XYZ file of C-alpha atoms in Angstrom:
764
model
C 32.458 6.183 43.892
C 33.603 2.558 43.601
C 33.814 0.449 40.436
C 34.319 -3.288 40.851
C 34.095 -6.408 38.724
C 32.263 -9.375 40.262
C 31.969 -12.979 39.107
C 28.322 -14.075 38.883
C 27.042 -17.510 39.841
C 23.899 -18.915 38.246
C 24.193 -16.988 34.989
C 24.026 -18.848 31.671
C 22.185 -16.856 29.017
C 21.768 -13.426 27.422
C 18.464 -12.735 29.172
C 20.153 -13.551 32.515
C 22.522 -10.640 31.847
C 19.568 -8.373 31.095
C 17.693 -9.406 34.277
C 20.783 -8.799 36.461
C 21.439 -5.397 34.861
C 17.845 -4.238 35.325
C 17.666 -5.531 38.922
C 20.954 -3.987 40.073
C 20.292 -0.653 38.304
C 17.170 -0.178 40.441
C 19.209 -0.368 43.679
C 19.790 3.007 45.325
C 23.404 4.175 44.956
C 24.138 2.223 41.756
C 25.403 4.519 38.996
C 26.154 2.025 36.236
C 26.149 -1.727 35.698
C 27.361 -3.812 32.756
C 26.926 -7.596 32.729
C 28.817 -9.789 30.265
C 27.344 -13.177 29.413
C 30.595 -14.453 27.886
C 32.777 -13.876 30.958
C 29.913 -14.173 33.492
C 31.133 -10.937 35.073
C 29.312 -7.818 36.289
C 31.071 -4.437 36.301
C 29.240 -2.244 38.821
C 29.853 1.435 39.666
C 28.180 2.438 42.938
C 28.311 4.706 45.963
C 29.772 2.563 48.818
C 27.799 4.636 51.348
C 24.496 3.569 49.809
C 25.133 0.186 48.192
C 27.310 -2.899 48.670
C 27.781 -6.411 47.198
C 25.714 -7.782 50.104
C 22.767 -5.542 49.131
C 23.144 -6.616 45.487
C 22.977 -10.265 46.560
C 19.799 -9.773 48.630
C 18.087 -8.662 45.397
C 19.734 -11.218 43.085
C 19.644 -14.431 45.145
C 15.835 -14.883 44.955
C 16.242 -14.766 41.165
C 18.871 -17.523 41.245
C 22.023 -15.392 40.914
C 24.751 -14.266 43.304
C 27.894 -12.132 43.153
C 31.223 -13.541 44.255
C 33.140 -10.823 46.075
C 36.854 -11.010 45.064
C 39.438 -11.442 47.800
C 41.366 -8.327 48.829
C 44.718 -10.112 48.427
C 46.622 -9.337 45.247
C 45.730 -11.786 42.526
C 49.366 -11.895 41.493
C 50.523 -13.061 44.923
C 48.694 -16.381 45.046
C 49.551 -19.630 46.721
C 50.496 -22.525 44.461
C 47.061 -24.144 44.740
C 45.291 -20.841 44.062
C 47.613 -20.238 41.129
C 46.769 -23.606 39.594
C 43.042 -23.096 40.083
C 42.845 -19.507 38.896
C 41.451 -19.055 35.427
C 41.795 -15.293 35.330
C 38.174 -14.198 35.160
C 37.729 -14.156 38.953
C 36.482 -17.715 38.776
C 37.912 -20.961 40.039
C 38.793 -23.341 37.254
C 38.395 -26.207 39.702
C 34.835 -25.043 40.412
C 34.111 -24.707 36.696
C 35.472 -28.170 35.975
C 33.311 -29.602 38.802
C 30.263 -27.935 37.233
C 31.142 -29.421 33.829
C 31.605 -32.881 35.400
C 28.167 -32.606 37.052
C 26.575 -31.553 33.763
C 28.282 -34.472 32.031
C 26.852 -36.983 34.561
C 23.326 -35.631 34.028
C 23.665 -35.619 30.242
C 24.972 -39.212 30.221
C 22.038 -40.305 32.407
C 19.383 -38.879 30.046
C 20.964 -39.730 26.681
C 19.801 -43.418 26.866
C 16.282 -42.175 27.656
C 16.425 -39.842 24.645
C 17.603 -42.721 22.417
C 14.620 -44.850 23.524
C 12.283 -41.873 22.893
C 13.770 -41.304 19.415
C 13.266 -45.011 18.675
C 9.559 -44.826 19.676
C 9.012 -41.524 17.837
C 10.777 -42.837 14.727
C 8.683 -46.025 14.694
C 5.491 -43.928 14.892
C 6.592 -41.661 12.020
C 7.688 -44.580 9.787
C 4.456 -46.450 10.572
C 2.430 -43.426 9.405
C 4.193 -43.591 6.024
C 3.750 -47.409 6.022
C 7.515 -47.953 5.922
C 7.236 -50.292 8.914
C 4.323 -52.141 10.455
C 2.432 -51.024 13.561
C 4.311 -51.471 16.847
C 3.308 -54.742 18.595
C 0.652 -54.144 21.269
C 2.840 -55.553 24.065
C 5.658 -53.141 23.172
C 3.227 -50.274 22.823
C 1.785 -50.907 26.294
C 5.282 -51.278 27.788
C 6.496 -47.961 26.341
C 3.153 -46.341 27.174
C 3.946 -46.926 30.876
C 7.726 -46.446 30.601
C 7.693 -43.035 28.886
C 5.966 -41.152 31.770
C 8.566 -42.524 34.220
C 11.432 -41.506 31.907
C 9.897 -38.069 31.294
C 9.405 -37.504 35.045
C 13.101 -38.256 35.731
C 14.256 -36.097 32.812
C 12.065 -33.120 33.734
C 12.773 -33.122 37.471
C 16.494 -34.048 37.345
C 17.999 -32.792 34.071
C 15.251 -30.170 33.729
C 15.546 -28.823 37.287
C 17.227 -25.503 36.229
C 14.384 -24.896 33.764
C 11.706 -25.627 36.361
C 13.416 -23.164 38.738
C 13.393 -20.606 35.919
C 9.650 -21.151 35.530
C 9.122 -20.857 39.307
C 11.023 -17.545 39.465
C 8.975 -16.230 36.557
C 5.718 -17.096 38.333
C 6.918 -15.635 41.646
C 8.995 -12.614 40.601
C 7.883 -11.982 37.011
C 11.493 -12.308 35.725
C 11.745 -14.425 32.584
C 14.907 -15.828 31.025
C 15.884 -18.667 28.723
C 15.196 -21.238 31.458
C 11.654 -19.880 31.727
C 10.979 -20.655 28.067
C 12.337 -24.201 28.279
C 10.672 -24.816 31.656
C 7.293 -23.577 30.463
C 7.397 -25.479 27.159
C 8.488 -28.830 28.558
C 6.244 -28.552 31.654
C 3.169 -27.841 29.519
C 4.015 -30.790 27.229
C 4.549 -33.032 30.281
C 1.398 -31.852 32.098
C -0.790 -32.247 29.012
C 0.625 -35.741 28.429
C 0.187 -36.693 32.085
C -3.488 -35.627 32.113
C -4.089 -37.355 28.756
C -2.567 -40.595 30.120
C -4.172 -40.493 33.566
C -7.674 -39.716 32.307
C -7.353 -41.378 28.910
C -10.576 -43.409 29.013
C -12.713 -40.463 30.189
C -11.239 -37.959 27.713
C -11.366 -40.312 24.698
C -15.175 -40.258 24.786
C -15.196 -36.496 24.067
C -11.834 -36.076 22.286
C -10.929 -39.048 20.051
C -7.349 -37.828 19.287
C -6.383 -36.991 22.844
C -4.397 -40.199 23.160
C -1.394 -38.424 21.547
C 1.151 -37.641 24.269
C 4.388 -35.619 24.264
C 6.479 -37.344 26.924
C 9.047 -38.068 24.206
C 9.185 -34.333 23.349
C 9.887 -33.469 27.020
C 12.679 -36.069 27.187
C 14.375 -35.294 23.864
C 14.131 -31.486 24.100
C 15.626 -31.383 27.605
C 18.355 -33.870 26.590
C 19.329 -31.836 23.505
C 19.389 -28.581 25.465
C 21.315 -30.115 28.384
C 23.817 -31.579 25.895
C 24.080 -28.204 24.138
C 24.668 -26.388 27.451
C 27.332 -28.939 28.422
C 29.195 -28.544 25.106
C 28.805 -24.754 25.275
C 30.147 -24.560 28.862
C 33.078 -26.790 27.947
C 33.842 -24.617 24.913
C 33.499 -21.373 26.891
C 36.160 -22.662 29.296
C 38.588 -22.729 26.348
C 37.806 -19.126 25.369
C 39.326 -17.772 28.589
C 42.571 -19.756 28.531
C 44.689 -16.751 27.474
C 44.714 -15.404 31.029
C 45.427 -18.820 32.484
C 48.477 -19.084 30.232
C 49.606 -15.603 31.290
C 49.206 -16.488 34.965
C 51.197 -19.677 34.479
C 54.147 -17.495 33.417
C 54.427 -16.233 36.976
C 57.192 -17.650 39.163
C 55.948 -19.053 42.452
C 59.068 -18.250 44.511
C 61.962 -15.787 44.467
C 65.562 -16.074 45.674
C 66.061 -12.927 47.771
C 69.054 -11.571 49.738
C 67.898 -10.956 53.311
C 70.361 -10.099 56.109
C 73.232 -11.042 53.813
C 71.817 -14.524 53.134
C 70.045 -16.047 50.124
C 66.483 -16.932 51.118
C 63.815 -18.542 48.913
C 60.470 -16.812 49.520
C 56.960 -17.008 48.006
C 56.642 -14.111 45.561
C 53.916 -12.592 47.728
C 56.609 -11.808 50.304
C 58.920 -9.924 47.922
C 58.904 -6.191 48.697
C 60.174 -3.033 46.965
C 63.944 -2.732 47.143
C 64.626 -6.448 47.666
C 67.695 -7.765 45.866
C 66.573 -10.794 43.850
C 68.993 -13.356 42.422
C 68.111 -15.008 39.110
C 69.905 -18.257 38.279
C 70.306 -19.717 34.755
C 66.976 -20.916 33.266
C 65.100 -19.268 36.151
C 61.872 -17.274 35.828
C 62.017 -13.620 36.814
C 59.532 -13.295 39.708
C 58.876 -9.512 39.819
C 59.793 -6.376 37.844
C 63.061 -4.650 38.605
C 66.389 -3.158 37.511
C 69.587 -5.194 37.103
C 72.286 -4.124 39.596
C 74.894 -6.848 39.111
C 75.767 -9.438 36.459
C 74.472 -9.853 32.912
C 72.560 -12.341 30.812
C 70.138 -12.740 27.940
C 66.459 -12.934 28.863
C 63.750 -14.639 26.802
C 60.901 -12.099 26.793
C 58.884 -13.869 24.073
C 56.040 -14.849 26.410
C 55.434 -11.170 27.178
C 56.436 -9.420 23.954
C 56.156 -12.094 21.284
C 59.778 -11.400 20.264
C 61.662 -14.687 19.650
C 65.235 -13.426 20.258
C 66.511 -13.223 23.868
C 67.286 -9.658 24.962
C 70.622 -8.617 26.486
C 70.368 -7.507 30.130
C 73.138 -5.737 32.012
C 73.406 -3.337 34.944
C 70.750 -0.600 34.664
C 68.414 -2.587 32.362
C 64.871 -3.412 33.405
C 63.563 -6.963 33.721
C 59.930 -8.057 33.688
C 58.147 -10.734 35.725
C 57.253 -13.921 33.878
C 60.207 -13.728 31.470
C 62.878 -16.463 31.479
C 66.607 -16.054 32.056
C 68.870 -18.031 29.714
C 72.453 -19.007 30.641
C 73.858 -16.188 32.776
C 72.954 -15.124 36.299
C 72.340 -11.658 37.716
C 70.945 -9.761 40.661
C 68.222 -7.155 40.298
C 66.465 -4.714 42.589
C 62.683 -5.214 42.862
C 60.845 -2.065 41.726
C 57.353 -3.437 41.110
C 55.797 -6.305 43.058
C 52.408 -8.040 43.259
C 49.694 -6.295 41.266
C 52.144 -3.565 40.080
C 54.163 -5.849 37.795
C 53.941 -5.754 34.009
C 52.480 -9.295 34.003
C 49.772 -8.284 36.511
C 48.998 -5.201 34.413
C 48.688 -7.353 31.296
C 46.387 -9.819 33.079
C 44.251 -6.956 34.398
C 43.994 -5.305 30.961
C 43.073 -8.598 29.296
C 40.468 -9.347 32.002
C 38.859 -5.923 31.647
C 38.897 -6.062 27.849
C 37.391 -9.563 27.762
C 34.682 -8.441 30.175
C 33.846 -5.234 28.313
C 31.144 -4.852 25.686
C 31.594 -3.859 22.056
C 29.033 -1.327 20.738
C 27.773 -4.008 18.307
C 26.674 -6.020 21.366
C 24.153 -3.315 22.313
C 21.863 -4.531 19.512
C 22.019 -8.146 20.699
C 21.509 -7.077 24.338
C 18.499 -4.930 23.455
C 16.878 -7.715 21.452
C 17.614 -10.303 24.173
C 16.086 -8.103 26.892
C 12.719 -7.839 25.091
C 12.917 -11.228 23.393
C 11.562 -13.459 26.177
C 8.276 -11.596 26.820
C 7.693 -11.255 23.051
C 8.315 -14.979 22.554
C 5.923 -15.836 25.376
C 3.336 -13.663 23.614
C 3.973 -15.355 20.232
C 3.728 -18.826 21.842
C 0.405 -18.023 23.532
C -0.892 -16.344 20.366
C 0.028 -19.324 18.171
C -1.624 -21.726 20.651
C -4.780 -19.577 20.682
C -4.764 -19.279 16.878
C -4.586 -23.054 16.455
C -7.558 -23.515 18.795
C -9.560 -20.672 17.216
C -8.902 -21.325 13.523
C -7.947 -25.019 13.614
C -10.943 -26.398 15.507
C -13.337 -25.845 12.579
C -11.237 -27.779 10.050
C -9.263 -30.220 12.214
C -11.500 -30.751 15.225
C -10.771 -29.534 18.748
C -8.521 -32.390 19.878
C -6.330 -32.222 16.732
C -6.182 -28.407 16.907
C -5.258 -28.673 20.609
C -2.533 -31.176 19.767
C -1.049 -29.000 16.989
C -1.449 -25.902 19.154
C 0.559 -27.562 21.897
C 3.302 -28.583 19.444
C 3.510 -24.977 18.205
C 3.476 -23.562 21.740
C 6.353 -25.783 22.870
C 8.245 -25.390 19.569
C 8.158 -21.570 19.676
C 9.321 -21.478 23.300
C 12.182 -23.873 22.638
C 13.499 -22.502 19.324
C 13.266 -18.841 20.369
C 15.793 -19.067 23.227
C 18.197 -16.129 22.717
C 21.212 -18.140 23.863
C 23.162 -18.007 20.596
C 22.367 -14.300 20.290
C 23.792 -13.575 23.731
C 26.976 -15.565 23.078
C 27.682 -14.107 19.621
C 29.674 -11.038 20.694
C 31.297 -11.879 24.061
C 32.768 -15.231 23.000
C 34.438 -13.686 19.929
C 35.739 -10.771 22.047
C 37.161 -13.145 24.698
C 39.003 -15.211 22.083
C 40.140 -12.147 20.089
C 41.502 -10.279 23.114
C 43.220 -13.446 24.365
C 44.850 -14.073 20.983
C 46.002 -10.444 20.931
C 47.613 -10.808 24.366
C 49.591 -13.839 23.187
C 50.789 -11.809 20.177
C 51.906 -8.881 22.370
C 48.830 -6.753 21.566
C 47.007 -5.583 24.693
C 43.452 -4.395 24.058
C 41.956 -2.159 26.751
C 38.295 -2.704 25.849
C 36.026 -4.322 23.286
C 34.838 -1.037 21.755
C 38.461 -0.273 20.794
C 38.702 -3.606 18.992
C 35.472 -2.837 17.133
C 36.594 0.674 16.112
C 39.994 -0.542 14.916
C 38.543 -2.690 12.119
C 37.130 0.461 10.449
C 40.354 2.504 10.718
C 41.492 3.911 7.365
C 44.196 6.334 8.566
C 47.000 5.500 10.989
C 48.859 8.487 12.467
C 52.270 7.623 13.870
C 54.762 9.522 15.962
C 58.329 9.268 14.641
C 60.524 8.830 17.683
C 60.056 5.538 19.469
C 57.381 4.424 17.028
C 58.924 4.501 13.545
C 62.468 4.806 14.854
C 64.190 2.814 17.587
C 63.745 5.653 20.055
C 67.359 5.245 21.139
C 69.201 7.867 19.076
C 72.876 8.621 19.392
C 75.154 11.611 18.815
C 76.815 11.375 15.411
C 78.557 14.774 15.259
C 79.327 17.773 17.494
C 80.155 21.256 16.194
C 81.461 23.755 18.770
C 80.848 27.393 17.800
C 81.721 29.115 21.073
C 83.378 27.902 24.267
C 84.961 24.535 25.099
C 83.498 21.327 23.646
C 83.725 19.256 26.864
C 82.142 22.025 28.982
C 79.398 22.609 26.396
C 78.576 18.899 26.315
C 78.366 18.822 30.149
C 75.990 21.823 30.119
C 73.870 20.269 27.352
C 73.723 16.866 29.075
C 72.879 18.491 32.438
C 69.913 20.280 30.832
C 68.739 17.233 28.888
C 69.063 15.026 31.981
C 65.812 16.605 33.212
C 63.907 15.727 29.981
C 62.079 12.484 29.118
C 62.670 12.794 25.349
C 64.699 9.931 23.783
C 67.143 12.432 22.192
C 67.859 13.775 25.667
C 68.764 10.263 26.834
C 71.181 9.881 23.927
C 73.016 13.077 24.920
C 73.167 12.042 28.602
C 74.386 8.535 27.658
C 77.075 10.088 25.472
C 78.355 12.158 28.430
C 78.382 9.091 30.712
C 80.393 7.131 28.116
C 82.970 9.954 28.082
C 82.905 9.985 31.900
C 81.895 13.631 32.001
C 80.324 15.227 35.070
C 76.781 16.570 35.502
C 76.237 20.152 36.633
C 73.434 21.311 38.979
C 70.495 22.857 37.072
C 68.103 25.438 38.505
C 64.810 26.821 37.141
C 64.481 23.952 34.653
C 61.589 24.240 32.177
C 60.436 22.073 29.266
C 59.466 24.184 26.251
C 56.713 22.276 24.440
C 57.746 21.197 20.950
C 60.937 23.280 21.026
C 63.347 22.097 23.753
C 64.367 22.891 27.338
C 65.906 25.718 29.335
C 67.605 26.041 32.730
C 70.107 27.989 34.792
C 73.622 26.575 35.371
C 76.181 28.488 37.427
C 74.003 31.603 37.177
C 73.739 31.582 33.375
C 70.487 30.811 31.447
C 71.032 28.119 28.844
C 68.670 26.906 26.120
C 68.799 23.567 24.272
C 66.411 22.679 21.478
C 65.523 22.727 17.810
C 65.874 25.422 15.155
C 62.391 26.754 15.976
C 63.547 27.581 19.526
C 66.625 29.493 18.273
C 64.563 31.335 15.619
C 61.979 32.315 18.260
C 64.825 33.649 20.434
C 65.943 35.880 17.563
C 69.494 34.474 17.328
C 71.007 34.363 13.837
C 72.674 31.084 12.781
C 73.715 29.074 9.704
C 70.334 27.428 9.023
C 71.418 26.223 5.544
C 74.317 24.181 6.916
C 72.086 22.567 9.541
C 69.348 21.795 7.011
C 71.861 20.034 4.767
C 72.606 17.544 7.528
C 68.969 17.170 8.479
C 68.271 15.971 4.936
C 70.311 12.893 5.900
C 67.921 12.136 8.761
C 69.941 13.832 11.502
C 68.272 15.950 14.166
C 70.007 19.125 15.383
C 70.122 19.962 19.092
C 71.403 23.510 19.522
C 72.875 24.764 22.800
C 72.686 28.534 23.269
C 72.623 31.342 25.770
C 70.255 34.302 25.336
C 72.865 35.967 23.112
C 74.644 33.286 21.057
C 74.931 29.667 19.955
C 77.532 27.553 21.769
C 77.273 24.141 20.068
C 75.287 22.238 17.456
C 74.950 18.521 18.181
C 73.632 16.175 15.495
C 71.650 13.168 16.701
C 70.468 10.315 14.499
C 67.742 7.849 15.387
C 67.766 4.683 13.327
C 64.567 3.479 11.677
C 63.184 0.256 13.179
C 63.844 -2.576 10.697
C 60.225 -3.733 10.950
C 58.800 -0.236 10.218
C 59.236 -0.435 6.421
C 57.404 -3.766 6.193
C 54.718 -2.562 8.641
C 53.895 0.511 6.522
C 53.858 -1.641 3.378
C 51.419 -4.093 5.023
C 49.192 -1.244 6.270
C 48.950 -0.010 2.667
C 47.924 -3.534 1.602
C 45.133 -3.358 4.205
C 43.941 -0.100 2.611
C 45.223 2.081 5.473
C 46.885 5.462 4.834
C 49.871 6.319 7.074
C 50.540 9.855 8.358
C 53.605 10.746 10.441
C 53.435 13.563 13.022
C 56.585 14.647 14.783
C 57.957 17.559 16.740
C 61.286 17.034 15.013
C 62.817 18.845 12.054
C 60.824 18.713 8.776
C 63.753 17.548 6.639
C 64.600 14.720 9.046
C 60.975 13.645 9.082
C 60.687 13.811 5.268
C 63.876 11.772 4.771
C 62.646 9.023 7.132
C 59.159 9.093 5.559
C 60.694 8.615 2.081
C 62.765 5.666 3.293
C 59.732 3.948 4.836
C 57.024 4.920 2.346
C 54.822 7.054 4.588
C 52.019 8.916 2.754
C 52.041 12.266 4.592
C 54.385 14.037 6.999
C 53.604 16.873 9.396
C 56.776 17.961 11.220
C 57.769 20.432 13.950
C 54.379 20.070 15.620
C 53.472 20.918 19.210
C 51.301 18.470 21.214
C 48.214 20.590 20.463
C 49.126 20.487 16.738
C 49.072 16.688 16.873
C 45.665 16.899 18.509
C 44.403 19.338 15.862
C 45.684 17.141 13.012
C 43.747 14.178 14.436
C 40.616 16.380 14.670
C 41.138 17.616 11.072
C 41.360 14.052 9.743
C 38.252 13.076 11.719
C 36.366 16.080 10.322
C 37.084 14.667 6.836
C 35.204 11.531 7.878
C 38.345 9.452 8.465
C 38.495 6.792 11.191
C 41.863 7.545 12.779
C 44.236 5.398 14.837
C 47.161 7.163 16.531
C 50.326 5.339 17.583
C 52.730 7.081 19.958
C 54.835 6.645 23.063
C 55.532 10.013 24.731
C 53.770 12.326 27.184
C 53.303 14.764 24.289
C 51.325 12.062 22.437
C 48.771 11.535 25.243
C 46.214 14.191 24.108
C 46.312 12.913 20.509
C 46.049 9.282 21.681
C 42.954 10.198 23.689
C 41.385 12.140 20.762
C 41.987 9.450 18.123
C 39.247 6.911 17.419
C 41.796 4.310 18.495
C 44.869 5.233 20.569
C 47.800 2.815 20.252
C 50.659 3.069 22.745
C 54.100 1.522 22.390
C 54.843 -0.273 25.680
C 58.398 1.047 25.568
C 56.911 4.492 26.199
C 55.566 6.354 29.203
C 52.791 5.184 31.545
C 50.624 8.189 30.645
C 50.721 7.261 26.941
C 49.760 3.661 27.757
C 46.950 4.923 30.027
C 45.603 7.223 27.266
C 45.600 4.472 24.639
C 43.033 1.782 23.855
C 45.679 -0.659 22.613
C 49.237 -1.213 23.818
C 51.872 -2.866 21.610
C 54.395 -4.676 23.791
C 58.085 -4.225 23.028
C 57.194 -1.095 21.016
C 57.024 -3.213 17.861
C 55.208 -1.321 15.082
C 54.715 -4.524 13.079
C 52.242 -5.505 15.806
C 50.128 -2.540 14.644
C 49.415 -4.441 11.424
C 48.568 -7.546 13.446
C 46.254 -5.466 15.662
C 44.285 -4.252 12.600
C 44.081 -7.819 11.270
C 42.990 -9.105 14.709
C 40.246 -6.476 14.861
C 38.959 -7.343 11.399
C 39.115 -11.069 12.165
C 37.213 -10.648 15.451
C 34.555 -8.380 13.934
C 34.068 -10.820 11.051
C 33.561 -13.581 13.641
C 31.011 -11.461 15.568
C 29.054 -10.644 12.409
C 29.014 -14.320 11.381
C 27.804 -15.257 14.869
C 25.059 -12.610 14.860
C 23.932 -13.621 11.376
C 23.491 -17.262 12.346
C 21.801 -16.368 15.638
C 19.359 -13.963 13.950
C 18.607 -16.076 10.867
C 17.947 -19.097 13.041
C 15.352 -17.223 15.139
C 13.828 -15.362 12.170
C 13.199 -18.632 10.265
C 12.561 -20.857 13.274
C 9.832 -18.911 15.105
C 7.265 -18.643 12.249
C 7.940 -22.281 11.320
C 7.395 -23.439 14.902
C 4.280 -21.268 15.257
C 2.684 -23.119 12.313
C 2.600 -20.172 9.919
C 3.530 -22.436 6.979
C 1.145 -25.274 7.924
C -1.892 -24.039 5.927
C 0.285 -23.557 2.774
C 2.883 -26.364 2.853
C 1.746 -28.521 5.769
C 5.022 -27.723 7.612
C 5.086 -27.846 11.407
C 8.329 -27.835 13.390
C 8.463 -30.622 15.941
C 9.754 -29.333 19.318
C 12.380 -32.084 19.227
C 14.040 -30.553 16.152
C 13.586 -27.089 17.663
C 15.502 -28.251 20.742
C 18.258 -29.786 18.636
C 18.585 -26.646 16.477
C 18.586 -24.359 19.526
C 21.286 -26.382 21.312
C 23.475 -26.694 18.243
C 23.208 -22.981 17.403
C 24.832 -22.047 20.719
C 27.575 -24.622 20.259
C 28.221 -23.451 16.683
C 28.494 -19.796 17.787
C 31.114 -20.690 20.426
C 32.860 -22.983 17.935
C 32.973 -20.227 15.323
C 34.498 -17.858 17.902
C 37.161 -20.433 18.795
C 38.209 -20.509 15.096
C 39.754 -17.062 15.656
C 42.439 -18.771 17.774
C 43.745 -20.762 14.825
C 43.893 -17.859 12.361
C 47.294 -16.378 11.539
C 47.622 -12.612 12.050
């Protein structure tokens, strides 16, 4: 099974997405397909033995669409020209700008024609109300011959995409927005052409047939072309988050090869290369510092303003900027493996994904076009059937035509199709710039309803870098006990284990070989050293082993927020080490702000209950569940969900992965393990819990934008269609001119994109 994302050419409306989805789904071997109108991407899952992009294109090209197959080269190892042109959504910015320039030329060529048409139409309307006199006969004759020429140019040059849409509908039975515009304007043009060409013959039978709609053809196409131009230009701005991320990437790297410093394109940097970073230089790939020290500005990746100290053993990330020092690091991740590439990929996928709320818009858009065609034909027939008796055939025909064209033009589901994806693109992009990586749109939608946030303690509420604050030796020698403890903990990924190992390294102690190592879930670790079985863990482990110890003394210290790590053999306790993990300064404010948003905070931790309670009291957490196993965390999430709560879980360890996956929204701290990040729907860079508050605000802001967009798109169609069809004509004498329908339709799409772009300027 293969799942790929392809850029689509020729796509520009919601019904286009529906046509592509339905066409590709019918191809043998295709399992799933999701097309996003906002990003103009198709995500297709298929069996490579039965289907391929070439087969997809054979089905799509006759309908006016084609897939662009991405290059196999890593997108993070681009040449300078590719880098400058790459927008991030598998599309060339240069190509997009060329398309916009072409649209601009066409729009500028038809705007003068539309102005002339508006002038003629306005004169006619004012003359009817006797606000101005009748147009001089010479002028009338001149415009009578000029309008058909102008309308012909407008229809066949600016209106070419709409005529092609009409042609594909006639040939393949596939209707989209272009079909509606093409049909409406073509009918208006054809009627007007026949009325002009055979005017003298027709006037004998139909006195009012002299009314023509060349001006409608010109003005409607101009408005819609202008709307599409403004919309395309605006949509280019929605995807600029990825472009900014890609611009962070260094283009070259200074690498030591054969003992010499060589400047290479970053695409040629390989694992294990020693890379030199000079002052003010960009870090080209991910790696570990081996020599030198400096402060690195990681704000473009994490959002943190203060430069971070980097010395031997510290990791550095591509795209970040060195300050004054210089250092050498060993490349550990290159090309598409780097943190920057991962961020770009996550943002791309999230921007291209669909929120559940979009399903409604997609469903309506997919059935909208045929229904609108039916309404247009029905309204035309109704005017002829009911209007002929009271208005006469020619007048009824004229009004019927106005209604037919008006319905087709105003009903275009363009705004409806743009409502969700444009807001998602902007929201996800804004999140990325704030250090909040959203995996998919459905996560962003779920997050706005969250009313309980479950947090892990270590690495989420606390710094995750605890240190030993006291050591009590009960049996044996302190130095030997510490070496045994550190040797055992060296095999564990828990932050407390790292603190113990770091403590030994600082004291220049030696590690001992460990055999039969085993991690005991939620309790500690065990292993054999020099033939003796040793255990290191919490009080629960020692209690389970049946060893008696001074629990009261340990609990007294745990009340101060210290965590006990007890080293024991099968028979007795050797040492009790107290480790303290400082609370993150931003955690107190984050919990306070979550409460202001109406979100309850629950802390789950495998650590000691007293430690957890002390930290919870300091921060203001609502509920604490301590000494839990990974399955207990999972069960707590399930219990909260069974109460009808919408739960978000924030964690950073392997033991958090099941709970992150179970939660309605999983939030990983990027300082944590890859498996936690993989299990989560949102990743907070730099492990900053204050970003959790921003993530909730971002979700609510984006969802509010989507709902506003959908409201305006729906209300506009709900009011516009009956008005255009002439439903209010018998009561109020209202009939929507296709010109105003075209203007409203074009502006609705622009306003939806504009409303989505407002999200960019909002403060989280």
